[in-house]
mmCIF file of C-alpha atoms in Angstrom:
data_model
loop_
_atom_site.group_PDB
_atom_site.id
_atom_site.type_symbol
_atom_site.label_atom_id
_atom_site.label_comp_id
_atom_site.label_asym_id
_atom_site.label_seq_id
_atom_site.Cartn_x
_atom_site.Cartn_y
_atom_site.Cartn_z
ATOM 1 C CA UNK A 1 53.183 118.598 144.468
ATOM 2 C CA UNK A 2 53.966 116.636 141.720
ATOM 3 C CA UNK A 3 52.256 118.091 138.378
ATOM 4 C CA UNK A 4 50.764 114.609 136.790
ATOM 5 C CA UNK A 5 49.463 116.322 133.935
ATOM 6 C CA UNK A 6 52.997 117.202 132.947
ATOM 7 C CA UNK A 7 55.899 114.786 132.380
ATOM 8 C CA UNK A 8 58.228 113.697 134.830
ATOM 9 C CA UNK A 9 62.043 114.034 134.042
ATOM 10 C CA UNK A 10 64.310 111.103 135.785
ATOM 11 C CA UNK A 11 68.057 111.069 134.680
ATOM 12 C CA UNK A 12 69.718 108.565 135.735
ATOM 13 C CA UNK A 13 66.761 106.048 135.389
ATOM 14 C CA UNK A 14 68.804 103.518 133.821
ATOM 15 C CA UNK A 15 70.767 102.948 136.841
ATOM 16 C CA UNK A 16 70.051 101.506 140.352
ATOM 17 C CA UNK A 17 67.993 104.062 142.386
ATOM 18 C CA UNK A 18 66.624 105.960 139.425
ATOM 19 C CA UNK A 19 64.830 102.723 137.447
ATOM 20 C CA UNK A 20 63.690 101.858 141.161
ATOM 21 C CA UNK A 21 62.087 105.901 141.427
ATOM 22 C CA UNK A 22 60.952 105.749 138.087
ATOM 23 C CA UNK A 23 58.804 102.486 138.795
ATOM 24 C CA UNK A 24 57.521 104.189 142.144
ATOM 25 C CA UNK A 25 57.050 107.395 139.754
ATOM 26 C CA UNK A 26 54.662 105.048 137.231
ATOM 27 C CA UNK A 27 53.131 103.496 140.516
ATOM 28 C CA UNK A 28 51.576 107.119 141.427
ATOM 29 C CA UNK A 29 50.464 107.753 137.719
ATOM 30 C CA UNK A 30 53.123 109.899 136.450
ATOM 31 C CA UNK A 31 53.946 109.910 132.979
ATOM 32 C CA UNK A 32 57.905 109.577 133.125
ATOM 33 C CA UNK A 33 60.519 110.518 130.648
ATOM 34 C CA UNK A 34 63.440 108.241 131.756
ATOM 35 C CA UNK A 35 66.846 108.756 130.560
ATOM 36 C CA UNK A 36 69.351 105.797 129.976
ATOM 37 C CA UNK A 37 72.762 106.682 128.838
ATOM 38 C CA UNK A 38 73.238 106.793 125.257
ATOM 39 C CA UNK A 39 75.360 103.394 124.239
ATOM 40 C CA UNK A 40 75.424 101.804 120.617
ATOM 41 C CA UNK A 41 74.362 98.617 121.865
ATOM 42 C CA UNK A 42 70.681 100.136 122.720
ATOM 43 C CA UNK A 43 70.964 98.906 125.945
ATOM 44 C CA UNK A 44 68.581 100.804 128.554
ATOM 45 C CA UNK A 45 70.484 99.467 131.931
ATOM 46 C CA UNK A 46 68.397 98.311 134.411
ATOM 47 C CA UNK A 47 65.096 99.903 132.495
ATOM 48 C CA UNK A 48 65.371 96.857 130.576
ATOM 49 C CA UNK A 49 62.006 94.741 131.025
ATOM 50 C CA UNK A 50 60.376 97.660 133.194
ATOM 51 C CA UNK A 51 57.314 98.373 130.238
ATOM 52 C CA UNK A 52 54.572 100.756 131.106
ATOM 53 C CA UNK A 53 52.434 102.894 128.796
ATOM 54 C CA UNK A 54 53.238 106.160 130.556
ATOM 55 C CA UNK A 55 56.841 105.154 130.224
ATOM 56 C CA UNK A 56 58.489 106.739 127.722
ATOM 57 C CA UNK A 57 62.779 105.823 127.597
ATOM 58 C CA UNK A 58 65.109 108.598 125.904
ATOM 59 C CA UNK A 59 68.565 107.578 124.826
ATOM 60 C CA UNK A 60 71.645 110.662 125.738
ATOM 61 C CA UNK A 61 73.937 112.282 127.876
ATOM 62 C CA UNK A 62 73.859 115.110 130.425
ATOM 63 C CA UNK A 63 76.855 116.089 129.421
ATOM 64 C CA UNK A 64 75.075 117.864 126.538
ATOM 65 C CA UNK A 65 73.285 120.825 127.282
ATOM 66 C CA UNK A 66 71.085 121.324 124.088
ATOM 67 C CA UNK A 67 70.051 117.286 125.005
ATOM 68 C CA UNK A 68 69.614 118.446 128.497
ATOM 69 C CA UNK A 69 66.956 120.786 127.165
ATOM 70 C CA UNK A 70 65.318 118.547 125.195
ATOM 71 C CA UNK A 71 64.494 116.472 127.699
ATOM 72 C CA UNK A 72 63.603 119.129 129.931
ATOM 73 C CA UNK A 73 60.782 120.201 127.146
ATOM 74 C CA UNK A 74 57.456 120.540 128.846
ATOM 75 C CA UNK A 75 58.591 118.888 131.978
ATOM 76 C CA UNK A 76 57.117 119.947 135.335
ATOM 77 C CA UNK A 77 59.029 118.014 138.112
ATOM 78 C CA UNK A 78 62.696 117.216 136.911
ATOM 79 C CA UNK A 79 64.420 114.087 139.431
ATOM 80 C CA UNK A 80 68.627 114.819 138.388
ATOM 81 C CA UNK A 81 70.283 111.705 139.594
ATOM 82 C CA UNK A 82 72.695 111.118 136.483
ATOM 83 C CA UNK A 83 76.057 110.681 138.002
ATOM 84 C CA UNK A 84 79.510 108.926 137.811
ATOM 85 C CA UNK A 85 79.377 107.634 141.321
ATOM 86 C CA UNK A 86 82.077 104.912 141.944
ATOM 87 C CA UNK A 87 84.893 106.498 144.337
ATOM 88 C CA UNK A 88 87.767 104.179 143.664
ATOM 89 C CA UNK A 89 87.247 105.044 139.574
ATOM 90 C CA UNK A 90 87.112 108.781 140.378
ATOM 91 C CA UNK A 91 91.080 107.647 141.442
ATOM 92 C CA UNK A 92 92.030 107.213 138.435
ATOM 93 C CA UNK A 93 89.429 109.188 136.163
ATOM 94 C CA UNK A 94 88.626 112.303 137.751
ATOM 95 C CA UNK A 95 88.298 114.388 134.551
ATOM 96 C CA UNK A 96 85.217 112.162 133.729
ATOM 97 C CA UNK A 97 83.981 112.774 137.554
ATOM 98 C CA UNK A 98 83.906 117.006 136.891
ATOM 99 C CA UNK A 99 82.203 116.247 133.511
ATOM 100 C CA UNK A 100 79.464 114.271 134.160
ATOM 101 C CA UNK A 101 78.715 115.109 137.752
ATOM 102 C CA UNK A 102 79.561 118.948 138.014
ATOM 103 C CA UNK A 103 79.434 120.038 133.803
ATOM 104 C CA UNK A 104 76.069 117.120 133.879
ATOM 105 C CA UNK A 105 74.370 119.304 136.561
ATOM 106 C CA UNK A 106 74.533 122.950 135.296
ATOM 107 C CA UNK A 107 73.589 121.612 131.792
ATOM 108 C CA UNK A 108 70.543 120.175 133.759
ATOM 109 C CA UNK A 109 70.321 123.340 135.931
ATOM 110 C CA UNK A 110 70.101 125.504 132.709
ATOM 111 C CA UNK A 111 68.024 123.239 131.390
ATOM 112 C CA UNK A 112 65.475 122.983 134.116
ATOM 113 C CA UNK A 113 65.631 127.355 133.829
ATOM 114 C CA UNK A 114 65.070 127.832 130.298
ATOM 115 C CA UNK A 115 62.168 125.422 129.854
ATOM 116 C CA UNK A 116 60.203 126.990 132.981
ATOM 117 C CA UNK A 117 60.441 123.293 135.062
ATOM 118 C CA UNK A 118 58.575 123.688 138.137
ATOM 119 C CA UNK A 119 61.167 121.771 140.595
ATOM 120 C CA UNK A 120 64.589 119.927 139.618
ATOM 121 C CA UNK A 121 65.767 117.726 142.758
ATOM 122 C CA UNK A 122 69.306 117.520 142.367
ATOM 123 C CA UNK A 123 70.603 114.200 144.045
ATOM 124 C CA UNK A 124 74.026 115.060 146.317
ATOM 125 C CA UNK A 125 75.560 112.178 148.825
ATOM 126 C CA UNK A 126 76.714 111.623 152.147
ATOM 127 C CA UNK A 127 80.124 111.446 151.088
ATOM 128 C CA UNK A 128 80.085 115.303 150.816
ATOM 129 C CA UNK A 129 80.717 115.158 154.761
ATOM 130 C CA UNK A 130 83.017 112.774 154.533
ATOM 131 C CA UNK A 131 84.186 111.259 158.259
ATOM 132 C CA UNK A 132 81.608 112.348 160.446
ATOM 133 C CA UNK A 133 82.675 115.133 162.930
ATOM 134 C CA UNK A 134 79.826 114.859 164.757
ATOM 135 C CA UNK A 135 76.781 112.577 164.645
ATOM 136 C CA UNK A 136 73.999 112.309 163.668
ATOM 137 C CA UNK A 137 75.007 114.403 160.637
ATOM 138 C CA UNK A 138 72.563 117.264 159.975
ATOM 139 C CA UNK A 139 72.840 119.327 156.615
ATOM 140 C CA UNK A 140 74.899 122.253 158.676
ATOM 141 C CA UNK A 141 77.580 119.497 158.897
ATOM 142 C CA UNK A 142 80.950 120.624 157.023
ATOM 143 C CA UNK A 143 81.615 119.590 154.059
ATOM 144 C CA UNK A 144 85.396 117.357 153.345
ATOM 145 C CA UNK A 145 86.106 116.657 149.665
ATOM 146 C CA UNK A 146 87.699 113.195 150.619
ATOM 147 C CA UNK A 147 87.524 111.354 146.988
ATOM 148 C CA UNK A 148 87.554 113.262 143.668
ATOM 149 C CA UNK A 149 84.116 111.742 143.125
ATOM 150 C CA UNK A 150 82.714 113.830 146.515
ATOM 151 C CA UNK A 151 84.549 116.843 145.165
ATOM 152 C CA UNK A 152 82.331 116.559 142.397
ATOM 153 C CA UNK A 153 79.346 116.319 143.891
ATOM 154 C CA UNK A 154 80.148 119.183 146.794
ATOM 155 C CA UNK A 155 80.586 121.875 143.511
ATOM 156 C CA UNK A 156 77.290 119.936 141.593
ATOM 157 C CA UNK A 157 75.299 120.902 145.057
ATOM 158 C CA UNK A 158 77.215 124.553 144.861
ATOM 159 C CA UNK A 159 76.071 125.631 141.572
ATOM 160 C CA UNK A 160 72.637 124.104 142.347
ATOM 161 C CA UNK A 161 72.381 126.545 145.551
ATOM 162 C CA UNK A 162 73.921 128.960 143.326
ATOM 163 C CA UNK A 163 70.879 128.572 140.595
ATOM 164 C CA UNK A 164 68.513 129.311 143.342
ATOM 165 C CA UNK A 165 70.172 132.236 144.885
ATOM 166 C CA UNK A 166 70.735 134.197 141.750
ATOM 167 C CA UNK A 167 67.685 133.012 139.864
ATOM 168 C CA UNK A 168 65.376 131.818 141.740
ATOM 169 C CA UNK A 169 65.681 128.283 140.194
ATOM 170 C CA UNK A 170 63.046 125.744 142.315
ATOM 171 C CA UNK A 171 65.585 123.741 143.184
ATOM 172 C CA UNK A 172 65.333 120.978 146.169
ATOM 173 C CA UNK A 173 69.258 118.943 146.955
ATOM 174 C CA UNK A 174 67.899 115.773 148.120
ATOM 175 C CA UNK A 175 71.049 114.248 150.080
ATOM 176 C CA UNK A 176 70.784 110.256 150.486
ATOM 177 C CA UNK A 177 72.867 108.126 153.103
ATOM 178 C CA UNK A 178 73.726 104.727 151.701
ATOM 179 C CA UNK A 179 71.176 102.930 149.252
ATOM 180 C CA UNK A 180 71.557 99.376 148.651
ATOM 181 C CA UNK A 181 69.227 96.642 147.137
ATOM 182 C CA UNK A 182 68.429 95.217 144.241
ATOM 183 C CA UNK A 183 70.161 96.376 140.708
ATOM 184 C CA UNK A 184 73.010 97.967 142.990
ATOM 185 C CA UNK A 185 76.255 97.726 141.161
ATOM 186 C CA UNK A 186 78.653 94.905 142.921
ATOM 187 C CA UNK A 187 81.376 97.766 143.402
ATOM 188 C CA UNK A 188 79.744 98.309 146.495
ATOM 189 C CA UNK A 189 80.195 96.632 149.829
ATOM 190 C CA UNK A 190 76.453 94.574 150.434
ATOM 191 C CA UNK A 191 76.364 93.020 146.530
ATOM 192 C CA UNK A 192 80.229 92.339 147.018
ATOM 193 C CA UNK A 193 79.713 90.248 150.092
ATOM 194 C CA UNK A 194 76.018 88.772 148.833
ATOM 195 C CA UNK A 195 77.369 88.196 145.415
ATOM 196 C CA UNK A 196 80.141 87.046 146.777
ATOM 197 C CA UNK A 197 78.819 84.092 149.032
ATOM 198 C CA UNK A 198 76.267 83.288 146.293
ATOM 199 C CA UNK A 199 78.712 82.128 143.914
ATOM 200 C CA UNK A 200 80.283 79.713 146.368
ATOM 201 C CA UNK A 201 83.151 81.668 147.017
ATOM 202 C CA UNK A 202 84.643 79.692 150.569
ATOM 203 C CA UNK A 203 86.676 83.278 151.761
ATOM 204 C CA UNK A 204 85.092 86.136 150.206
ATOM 205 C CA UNK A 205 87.225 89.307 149.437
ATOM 206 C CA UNK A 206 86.440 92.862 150.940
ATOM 207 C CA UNK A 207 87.906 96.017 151.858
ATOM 208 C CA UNK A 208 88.186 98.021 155.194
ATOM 209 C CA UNK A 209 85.469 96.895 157.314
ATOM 210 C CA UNK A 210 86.003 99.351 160.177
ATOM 211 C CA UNK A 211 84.035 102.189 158.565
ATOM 212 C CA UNK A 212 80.268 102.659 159.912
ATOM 213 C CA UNK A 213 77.045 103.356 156.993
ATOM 214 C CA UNK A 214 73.697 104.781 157.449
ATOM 215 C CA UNK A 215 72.381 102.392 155.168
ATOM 216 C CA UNK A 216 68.907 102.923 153.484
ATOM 217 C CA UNK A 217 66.598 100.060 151.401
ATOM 218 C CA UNK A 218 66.589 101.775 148.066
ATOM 219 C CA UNK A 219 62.529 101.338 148.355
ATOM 220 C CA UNK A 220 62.683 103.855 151.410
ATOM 221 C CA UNK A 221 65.217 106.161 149.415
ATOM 222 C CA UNK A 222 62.662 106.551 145.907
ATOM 223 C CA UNK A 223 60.015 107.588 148.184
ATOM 224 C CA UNK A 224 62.295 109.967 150.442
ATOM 225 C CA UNK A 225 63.173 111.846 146.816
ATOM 226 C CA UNK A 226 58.943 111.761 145.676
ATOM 227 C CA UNK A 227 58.151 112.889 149.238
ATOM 228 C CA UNK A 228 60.483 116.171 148.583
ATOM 229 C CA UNK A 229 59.296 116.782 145.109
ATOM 230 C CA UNK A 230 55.337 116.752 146.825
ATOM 231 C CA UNK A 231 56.222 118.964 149.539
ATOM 232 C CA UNK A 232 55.725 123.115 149.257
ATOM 233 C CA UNK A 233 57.963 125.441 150.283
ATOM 234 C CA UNK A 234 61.148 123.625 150.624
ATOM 235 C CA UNK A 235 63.041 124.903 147.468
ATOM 236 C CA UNK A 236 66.608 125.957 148.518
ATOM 237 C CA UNK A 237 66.924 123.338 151.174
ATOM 238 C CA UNK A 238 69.424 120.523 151.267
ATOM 239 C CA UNK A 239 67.893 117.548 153.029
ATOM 240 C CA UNK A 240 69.153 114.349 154.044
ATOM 241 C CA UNK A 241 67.713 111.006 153.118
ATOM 242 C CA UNK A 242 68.843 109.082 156.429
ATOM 243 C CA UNK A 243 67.403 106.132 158.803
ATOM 244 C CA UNK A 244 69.762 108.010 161.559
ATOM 245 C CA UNK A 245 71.559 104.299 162.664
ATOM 246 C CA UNK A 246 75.448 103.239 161.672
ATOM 247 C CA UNK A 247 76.273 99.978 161.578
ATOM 248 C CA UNK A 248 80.315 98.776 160.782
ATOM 249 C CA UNK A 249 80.799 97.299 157.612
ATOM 250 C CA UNK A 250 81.641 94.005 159.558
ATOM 251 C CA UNK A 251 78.614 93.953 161.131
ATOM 252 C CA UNK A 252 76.866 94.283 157.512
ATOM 253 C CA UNK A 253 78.642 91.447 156.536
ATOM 254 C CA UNK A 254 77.772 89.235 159.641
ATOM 255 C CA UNK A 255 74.140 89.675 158.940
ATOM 256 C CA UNK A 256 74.131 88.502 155.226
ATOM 257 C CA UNK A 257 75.862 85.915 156.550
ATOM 258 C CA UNK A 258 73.835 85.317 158.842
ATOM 259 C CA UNK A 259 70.232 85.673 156.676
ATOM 260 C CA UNK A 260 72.483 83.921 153.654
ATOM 261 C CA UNK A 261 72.718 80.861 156.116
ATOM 262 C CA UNK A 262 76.120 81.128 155.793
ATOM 263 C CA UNK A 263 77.470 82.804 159.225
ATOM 264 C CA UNK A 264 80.746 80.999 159.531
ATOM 265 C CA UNK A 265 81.748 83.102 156.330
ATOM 266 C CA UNK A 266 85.526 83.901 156.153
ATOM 267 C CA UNK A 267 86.790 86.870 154.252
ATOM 268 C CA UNK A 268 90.426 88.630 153.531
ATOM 269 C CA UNK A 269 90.799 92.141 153.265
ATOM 270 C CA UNK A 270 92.202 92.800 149.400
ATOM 271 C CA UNK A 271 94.598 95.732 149.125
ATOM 272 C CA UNK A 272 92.794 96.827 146.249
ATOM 273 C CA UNK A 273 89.273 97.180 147.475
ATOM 274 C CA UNK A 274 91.438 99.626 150.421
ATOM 275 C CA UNK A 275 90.801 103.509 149.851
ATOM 276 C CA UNK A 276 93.489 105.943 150.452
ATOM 277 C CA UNK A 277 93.871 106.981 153.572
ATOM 278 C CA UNK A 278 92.873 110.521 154.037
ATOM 279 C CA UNK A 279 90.512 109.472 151.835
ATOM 280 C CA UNK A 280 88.123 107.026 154.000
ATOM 281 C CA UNK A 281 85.051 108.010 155.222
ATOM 282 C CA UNK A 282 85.350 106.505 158.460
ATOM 283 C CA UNK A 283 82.007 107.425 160.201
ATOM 284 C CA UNK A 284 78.698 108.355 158.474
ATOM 285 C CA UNK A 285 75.319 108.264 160.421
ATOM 286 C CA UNK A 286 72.463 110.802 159.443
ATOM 287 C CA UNK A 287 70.262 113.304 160.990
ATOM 288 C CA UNK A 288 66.802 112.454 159.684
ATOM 289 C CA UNK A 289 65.093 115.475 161.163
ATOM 290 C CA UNK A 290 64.631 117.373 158.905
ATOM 291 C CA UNK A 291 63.087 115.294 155.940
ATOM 292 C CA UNK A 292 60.708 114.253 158.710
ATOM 293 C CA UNK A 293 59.734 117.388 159.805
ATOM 294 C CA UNK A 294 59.059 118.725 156.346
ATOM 295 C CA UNK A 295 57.671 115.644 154.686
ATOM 296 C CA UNK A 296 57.008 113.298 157.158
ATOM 297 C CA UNK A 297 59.018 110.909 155.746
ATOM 298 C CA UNK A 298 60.275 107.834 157.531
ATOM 299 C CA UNK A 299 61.922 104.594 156.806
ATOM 300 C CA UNK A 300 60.042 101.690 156.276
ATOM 301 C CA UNK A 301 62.128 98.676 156.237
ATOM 302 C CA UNK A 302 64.506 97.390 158.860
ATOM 303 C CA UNK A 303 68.180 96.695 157.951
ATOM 304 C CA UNK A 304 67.560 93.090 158.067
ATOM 305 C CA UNK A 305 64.017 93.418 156.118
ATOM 306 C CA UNK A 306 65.974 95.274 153.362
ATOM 307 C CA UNK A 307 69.057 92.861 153.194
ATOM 308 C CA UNK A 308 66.322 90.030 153.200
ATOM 309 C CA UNK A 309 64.873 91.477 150.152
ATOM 310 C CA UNK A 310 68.176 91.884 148.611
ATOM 311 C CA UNK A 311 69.898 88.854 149.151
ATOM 312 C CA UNK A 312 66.413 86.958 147.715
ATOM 313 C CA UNK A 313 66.984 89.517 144.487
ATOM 314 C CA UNK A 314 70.789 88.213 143.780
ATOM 315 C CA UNK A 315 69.616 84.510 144.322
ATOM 316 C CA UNK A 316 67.708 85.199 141.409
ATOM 317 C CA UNK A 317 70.151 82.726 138.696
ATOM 318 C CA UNK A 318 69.148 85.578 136.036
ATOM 319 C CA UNK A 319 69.773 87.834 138.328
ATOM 320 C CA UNK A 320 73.413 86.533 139.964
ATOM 321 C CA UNK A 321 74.293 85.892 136.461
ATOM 322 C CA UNK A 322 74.724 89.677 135.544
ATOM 323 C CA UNK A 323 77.208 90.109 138.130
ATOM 324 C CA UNK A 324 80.971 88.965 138.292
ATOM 325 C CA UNK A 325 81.845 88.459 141.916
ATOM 326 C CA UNK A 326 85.248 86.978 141.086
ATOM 327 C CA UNK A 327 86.449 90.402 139.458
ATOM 328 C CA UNK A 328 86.847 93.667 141.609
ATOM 329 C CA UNK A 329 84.311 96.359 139.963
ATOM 330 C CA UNK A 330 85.952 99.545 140.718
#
């Protein structure tokens, strides 16, 4: 269970599915330490306008370790999901990829050691599988480092399991299929095509749409990670965070069409937006079993309830207007 009388550690809160777990955190009456990337321009992401009393917004980088354990300072549940995540960047920037995602993680894993924490969830991906041998993918499912960025995160989820084998670190890998909704960054495929038709574009620009997602409302994905940090007994486990349903990325983009109004929607495939490839994950679709088994957990929202909820976020003018859908966001 989570310890409320301690505080609760989110990295990555600045971004889109931490500042959406730290406001489910604050919900429950956890006092939350939230990190946001250290910038000079004070700027706290998407923790900006999210004010609570038991709120309390620290300013670094994981890629410090004595920072790591200043943050980690009395802590009892630790959430790690501080990350370079954007595969076509980790192209073209992998040293940054190792730094922050696998360098980021043992600083945190130290961390979380030497100042006693009593669980550190340690956020992994469903690109660690990359194209789906078999489906649904349960958490015995090899592992294919297709993009430097999923290399990263397959030796982040290594030395995690490694922390826990040799030191008995309580350490929980919560694996999540893919999250969308609001805040996501427009380098993914639903704000691309949303964003996209919101601005007025008449032929909207995407890449492959063969590939199938297990897509997951970023709602349902906070509480899959609080419903692992509450359950006993499950340090040492890698779980997915899954609705266990694919759906082509064509198919995604005929339903925001669709709920957009817009269903006659053209679109070109741009080159750029195309992955390598070898690289590709062709296929993902989850196996949920386990998270339910051990938590209970289930998804709440339908894929058309969660693009719904999305697509009324981004028609938001203040919203829209923090996006660029004209320029490709690696």
């Amino acid at each position: 269970m989570i310890n409320i009388e301690k505080p609760v550690v989110v990295t990555g809160a600045d971004g889109f599915i931490g500042s959406h777990l730290t406001e489910a955190l604050l919900a429950r009456g956890c006092r939350v330490r939230a990190l946001a990337q250290y910038n000079s321009f004070n700027n706290w992401g998407w923790l900006e306008g999210i004010s609570h009393p038991a709120l309390e917004i620290v300013c670094g980088d994981v890629r410090d370790p004595n920072f790591c354990r200043e943050i980690s300072r009395g802590a009892g549940t630790v959430f790690h999901l501080a990350a370079l995540i954007a595969i076509p960047y980790s192209y073209v920037a992998p040293d940054s990829y190792v730094d922050t995602n696998i360098k980021g993680t043992l600083n945190m894993l130290q961390a979380a050691r030497d100042e006693g924490v009593e669980r550190i969830i340690v956020t992994s991906t469903s690109e660690v599988y990359g194209t789906a041998m078999y489906v649904p993918i349960d958490e015995k499912h090899p592992r294919q480092p297709q993009s430097p960025y999923s290399a990263t995160k397959i030796g982040a989820d290594a030395l995690a399991m490694s922390f826990y084998n040799a030191f008995g670190l309580p350490v929980v890998i919560a694996r999540p299929f893919n999250t969308y909704g609001p805040r996501q960054s427009a380098r993914a495929i639903i704000p691309t095509i949303i964003s996209q038709i919101a601005a007025g574009a008449e032929e909207i620009k995407v890449g492959d749409l063969s590939p199938t997602r297990d897509f997951n409302f970023v709602l349902d994905t906070a509480e899959g990670f609080i419903a692992l940090a509450e359950a006993e007994g499950i340090e040492g486990r890698e779980i997915n965070i899954a609705t266990g349903t694919e759906v082509s990325m064509e198919e995604t983009l005929r339903a925001i069409a669709r709920l957009m109004g817009k269903p006659d929607t053209r679109y070109v495939v741009d080159p750029e937006r195309l992955r390598p490839a070898k690289s590709e994950v062709n296929r993902l679709c989850g196996d949920a079993s386990l998270i339910r088994s051990l938590t209970g957990w289930r998804p709440r929202y339908s894929l058309d309830e969660g693009l719904s909820k999305t697509i009324e976020w981004f028609l938001d003018p203040k919203n829209l207007a923090g996006y660029k859908p004209g320029i490709y966001n690696r």
